[in-house]
Amino acid sequence: MKKLTIGSILKRKNGEPLVMITAYDALFARLLAPSADILLVGDSLNMSFGGNPDTLSITMEQMIYHTAAVCKGAPHTFVITDMPFGSYTDNATALANAIRVYRETPADAVKIEGGADKAELVRHLTANGIAVCGHIGLLPQAVRAEGGYKVKGKSEDEALSLIADARAIEAAGAFILVIEGVKADVAERVARSVSVPVIGIGAGNGVDGQVLVFSDMLGFYEPFVPKFVKQYLNGAAAVKEAAGRYAAEVRSRAFPDENYIY
Ligand code: KIV
């Protein structure tokens, strides 16, 4: 598949849905790239890969390490990397960290969580040559401040505020938006109110594409399966079964047999 550009991503507005999947390493990036339009190095890697309860403790160094690995595994796929919590507290810090992403990896864009309150910061990044993906609705980096993961868009006020967020981030120069954990009818209204593609996660089917965390989508992550996750593989069971057969064959000396020796 030909690598997408920002121009070709913008043309997918109201067209064939965009497929975004997270990836955290070269191994899975190589496997997922043939199916994905965009790979997202999400800070969710701090949970499924790092074993932490939320995304907040991941660092810039770790995001850069994983982004570089994903880009090596999928050199012909458009890659977006998450700016981690605390890496965009003000315009200068955000720009310095986004420049680090561009200098130290070949990633194509960065993702910033936040709505109208982040518009000025997004404008500063885009004015300085950084391609920005917005992220509105349920913001995983706000989990401690909000006391949990809260679905958004449950009232008309929240719906109007999400539409205002999307418009502000688009006006600031973002070329794409992720909308997370939002009532489906409201997410559709948000998608219709901007001209950049809106990619949903837990936001229904009225948007311009979908993103899922790969370890959720492949059934590897067992601690919690959100309602919006469809598992296309029972990865956890497959891994445990294969590892169990290997262990049994080692213990019984069935492995290695004559096919696997020099
Ligand atoms: O970190 C992540 O994987 C994300 C997705 C949930 C969109 O931001």
Coordinates of C-alpha atoms and ligand atoms in Angstrom, one line a residue:
M1 CA 0.0 0.0 0.0
K2 CA 1.3 3.5 -0.9
K3 CA 2.2 5.7 2.1
L4 CA -0.5 8.3 2.8
T5 CA 0.4 12.0 2.9
I6 CA -1.5 14.7 4.8
G7 CA -3.1 15.6 1.4
S8 CA -4.3 12.1 0.8
I9 CA -5.5 11.8 4.4
L10 CA -7.5 15.0 4.0
K11 CA -9.1 13.7 0.8
R12 CA -10.5 10.8 2.8
K13 CA -13.0 13.1 4.6
N14 CA -16.5 11.7 4.0
G15 CA -14.8 9.0 1.8
E16 CA -13.5 5.5 2.5
P17 CA -13.0 5.2 6.3
L18 CA -9.4 5.5 7.5
V19 CA -8.0 2.6 9.4
M20 CA -5.8 3.6 12.3
I21 CA -4.2 1.0 14.6
T22 CA -1.8 1.5 17.5
A23 CA 1.7 -0.1 17.3
Y24 CA 4.5 0.0 19.9
D25 CA 7.3 -2.0 18.3
A26 CA 8.8 -3.0 15.0
L27 CA 7.6 -6.6 15.2
F28 CA 3.9 -5.7 15.3
A29 CA 4.3 -2.6 13.1
R30 CA 5.5 -4.9 10.3
L31 CA 2.5 -7.2 10.8
L32 CA -0.1 -4.4 11.1
A33 CA 1.1 -2.0 8.4
P34 CA -0.4 -3.9 5.5
S35 CA -3.9 -3.3 7.0
A36 CA -3.4 0.2 8.4
D37 CA -3.6 3.6 6.7
I38 CA -2.0 5.1 9.8
L39 CA -0.1 3.6 12.8
L40 CA -0.4 5.4 16.1
V41 CA 2.3 5.1 18.6
G42 CA -0.2 5.7 21.4
D43 CA 0.9 6.4 25.0
S44 CA -1.5 3.5 25.8
L45 CA 1.7 1.5 25.4
N46 CA 2.4 2.6 29.0
M47 CA -0.5 0.3 30.0
S48 CA -0.5 -2.7 27.8
F49 CA 3.2 -2.8 27.1
G50 CA 4.5 -1.2 30.3
G51 CA 2.0 -2.7 32.7
N52 CA 1.0 0.6 34.3
P53 CA -2.5 1.5 35.4
D54 CA -2.7 4.6 33.2
T55 CA -0.8 6.5 30.5
L56 CA 0.5 9.3 32.7
S57 CA 4.0 8.0 33.6
I58 CA 5.4 7.5 30.1
T59 CA 8.3 9.8 29.2
M60 CA 9.4 11.6 26.0
E61 CA 12.4 9.2 25.8
Q62 CA 10.2 6.2 25.9
M63 CA 7.8 7.5 23.3
I64 CA 10.8 8.3 21.0
Y65 CA 12.3 4.8 21.5
H66 CA 9.0 3.1 20.6
T67 CA 8.2 5.5 17.7
A68 CA 11.7 4.8 16.2
A69 CA 11.0 1.1 16.4
V70 CA 7.6 1.4 14.8
C71 CA 9.0 3.5 12.0
K72 CA 11.7 0.9 11.4
G73 CA 9.0 -1.9 11.2
A74 CA 6.7 0.1 9.0
P75 CA 8.8 2.5 6.9
H76 CA 6.1 3.0 4.3
T77 CA 3.2 3.8 6.7
F78 CA 2.1 7.2 8.0
V79 CA 3.1 7.2 11.7
I80 CA 1.6 9.5 14.4
T81 CA 3.2 9.6 17.9
D82 CA 1.5 10.6 21.1
M83 CA 3.0 13.6 23.0
P84 CA 3.1 12.2 26.5
F85 CA 1.5 13.8 29.6
G86 CA 3.6 16.7 30.8
S87 CA 5.4 17.2 27.4
Y88 CA 3.2 20.1 26.2
T89 CA 2.5 22.2 29.3
D90 CA 3.3 25.4 27.4
N91 CA 4.1 26.4 23.8
A92 CA 7.9 26.4 24.1
T93 CA 8.0 23.0 25.9
A94 CA 5.6 21.5 23.3
L95 CA 7.6 22.8 20.4
A96 CA 10.9 21.6 21.8
N97 CA 9.5 18.1 22.5
A98 CA 7.8 17.9 19.1
I99 CA 11.0 18.9 17.4
R100 CA 12.7 16.1 19.3
V101 CA 10.2 13.7 17.8
Y102 CA 11.0 14.9 14.3
R103 CA 14.8 15.0 14.9
E104 CA 15.1 11.6 16.6
T105 CA 12.5 9.6 14.5
P106 CA 10.9 9.7 11.1
A107 CA 7.4 10.0 12.5
D108 CA 5.0 12.1 10.4
A109 CA 3.0 13.8 13.0
V110 CA 2.3 14.2 16.8
K111 CA -1.0 13.8 18.7
I112 CA -2.0 16.3 21.4
E113 CA -4.9 15.7 23.8
G114 CA -7.3 18.6 24.4
G115 CA -9.9 20.8 22.9
A116 CA -10.3 24.6 22.6
D117 CA -8.0 25.0 25.6
K118 CA -5.1 23.6 23.5
A119 CA -5.9 25.5 20.3
E120 CA -3.2 28.2 20.9
L121 CA -0.6 25.5 21.5
V122 CA -1.6 23.5 18.4
R123 CA -1.4 26.7 16.4
H124 CA 2.1 27.3 17.7
L125 CA 3.2 23.8 16.6
T126 CA 1.6 23.9 13.2
A127 CA 3.0 27.4 12.6
N128 CA 6.4 25.9 13.3
G129 CA 6.1 23.0 10.8
I130 CA 4.8 20.3 13.1
A131 CA 1.9 18.2 11.7
V132 CA -0.7 17.8 14.5
C133 CA -3.4 15.2 15.2
G134 CA -5.9 16.5 17.8
H135 CA -7.6 14.3 20.4
I136 CA -10.9 15.3 21.9
G137 CA -13.7 13.8 24.0
L138 CA -12.5 11.3 26.6
L139 CA -8.9 12.3 27.3
P140 CA -6.9 9.4 28.9
Q141 CA -4.3 11.8 30.2
A142 CA -7.0 13.5 32.3
V143 CA -7.9 10.3 34.1
R144 CA -6.5 11.3 37.5
A145 CA -7.8 14.9 37.3
E146 CA -11.3 13.7 36.3
G147 CA -11.3 10.7 38.6
G148 CA -11.9 8.1 35.9
Y149 CA -12.7 7.6 32.3
K150 CA -15.8 9.5 31.5
V151 CA -17.9 9.1 28.3
K152 CA -18.5 12.5 26.8
G153 CA -21.4 14.1 24.9
K154 CA -24.2 13.0 27.3
S155 CA -25.8 16.4 27.3
E156 CA -26.5 19.1 24.7
D157 CA -24.0 21.4 26.4
E158 CA -21.3 18.7 26.2
A159 CA -22.2 18.1 22.5
L160 CA -21.8 21.8 21.7
S161 CA -18.6 22.0 23.7
L162 CA -17.2 19.1 21.7
I163 CA -18.1 20.7 18.4
A164 CA -16.4 23.9 19.6
D165 CA -13.3 21.9 20.5
A166 CA -13.1 20.2 17.1
R167 CA -13.6 23.5 15.3
A168 CA -10.9 25.2 17.4
I169 CA -8.3 22.5 16.9
E170 CA -9.1 22.4 13.1
A171 CA -8.7 26.2 12.9
A172 CA -5.4 25.9 14.7
G173 CA -4.1 23.7 11.9
A174 CA -4.6 20.1 12.9
F175 CA -5.0 17.9 9.8
I176 CA -6.9 15.1 11.6
L177 CA -8.7 14.5 14.9
V178 CA -9.2 11.5 17.2
I179 CA -12.5 11.5 19.1
E180 CA -12.7 9.1 22.0
G181 CA -15.5 7.9 24.3
V182 CA -18.3 10.0 22.9
K183 CA -21.9 9.2 22.3
A184 CA -22.2 8.0 18.7
D185 CA -24.8 10.6 17.6
V186 CA -22.7 13.4 19.0
A187 CA -19.5 12.1 17.4
E188 CA -21.2 12.1 14.1
R189 CA -22.3 15.8 14.6
V190 CA -18.7 16.6 15.5
A191 CA -17.4 14.9 12.4
R192 CA -19.9 16.8 10.2
S193 CA -18.9 20.2 11.7
V194 CA -15.2 20.1 10.6
S195 CA -13.5 19.5 7.2
V196 CA -10.7 17.3 8.5
P197 CA -11.1 13.6 9.0
V198 CA -12.4 12.6 12.5
I199 CA -11.2 9.1 13.7
G200 CA -13.3 7.5 16.4
I201 CA -12.6 5.2 19.2
G202 CA -15.7 4.3 21.3
A203 CA -17.5 6.9 19.2
G204 CA -19.7 5.0 16.8
N205 CA -19.7 4.7 13.1
G206 CA -20.7 8.2 11.9
V207 CA -17.1 9.4 11.7
D208 CA -14.3 9.2 9.1
G209 CA -12.4 6.2 10.4
Q210 CA -11.7 4.1 13.4
V211 CA -8.7 3.5 15.7
L212 CA -8.2 0.6 18.1
V213 CA -5.4 -0.3 20.4
F214 CA -3.8 -3.3 18.7
S215 CA -3.5 -5.3 21.9
D216 CA -7.2 -4.8 22.5
M217 CA -8.2 -5.6 18.9
L218 CA -6.1 -8.8 18.9
G219 CA -7.3 -9.9 22.4
F220 CA -3.9 -9.8 24.1
Y221 CA -4.8 -7.3 26.9
E222 CA -6.7 -9.1 29.6
P223 CA -7.1 -6.7 32.6
F224 CA -10.0 -4.8 31.1
V225 CA -11.9 -5.0 27.8
P226 CA -13.9 -1.8 27.1
K227 CA -17.4 -2.1 25.7
F228 CA -16.3 -0.6 22.3
V229 CA -13.5 -3.1 21.7
K230 CA -14.2 -5.9 19.2
Q231 CA -11.6 -8.6 19.5
Y232 CA -10.6 -10.0 16.1
L233 CA -8.4 -12.7 17.7
N234 CA -8.2 -14.4 21.0
G235 CA -4.5 -13.5 21.3
A236 CA -4.2 -14.2 25.0
A237 CA -5.6 -17.7 24.6
A238 CA -3.5 -18.4 21.5
V239 CA -0.2 -17.3 23.2
K240 CA -1.0 -19.2 26.4
E241 CA -1.8 -22.4 24.5
A242 CA 1.3 -22.2 22.3
A243 CA 3.6 -21.4 25.3
G244 CA 2.0 -24.3 27.2
R245 CA 2.7 -26.7 24.4
Y246 CA 6.3 -25.5 24.2
A247 CA 6.7 -25.9 27.9
A248 CA 5.2 -29.4 27.9
E249 CA 7.5 -30.5 25.0
V250 CA 10.6 -29.1 26.8
R251 CA 9.7 -30.9 30.0
S252 CA 9.0 -34.2 28.1
R253 CA 12.1 -33.8 25.9
A254 CA 9.9 -33.9 22.8
F255 CA 11.5 -30.7 21.8
P256 CA 14.0 -30.4 20.2
D257 CA 13.7 -33.5 18.1
E258 CA 15.9 -34.4 15.1
N259 CA 14.2 -31.7 12.9
Y260 CA 15.5 -28.9 15.1
I261 CA 19.2 -29.8 15.8
Y262 CA 22.5 -29.2 14.0
Ligands
KIV1 O1 -2.8 6.1 23.4 C1 -3.6 5.7 22.5 O2 -3.5 4.5 22.1 C2 -4.6 6.5 22.0 C3 -5.8 5.9 21.3 C4 -6.7 5.4 22.4 C5 -6.4 6.8 20.4 O3 -4.5 7.7 22.2

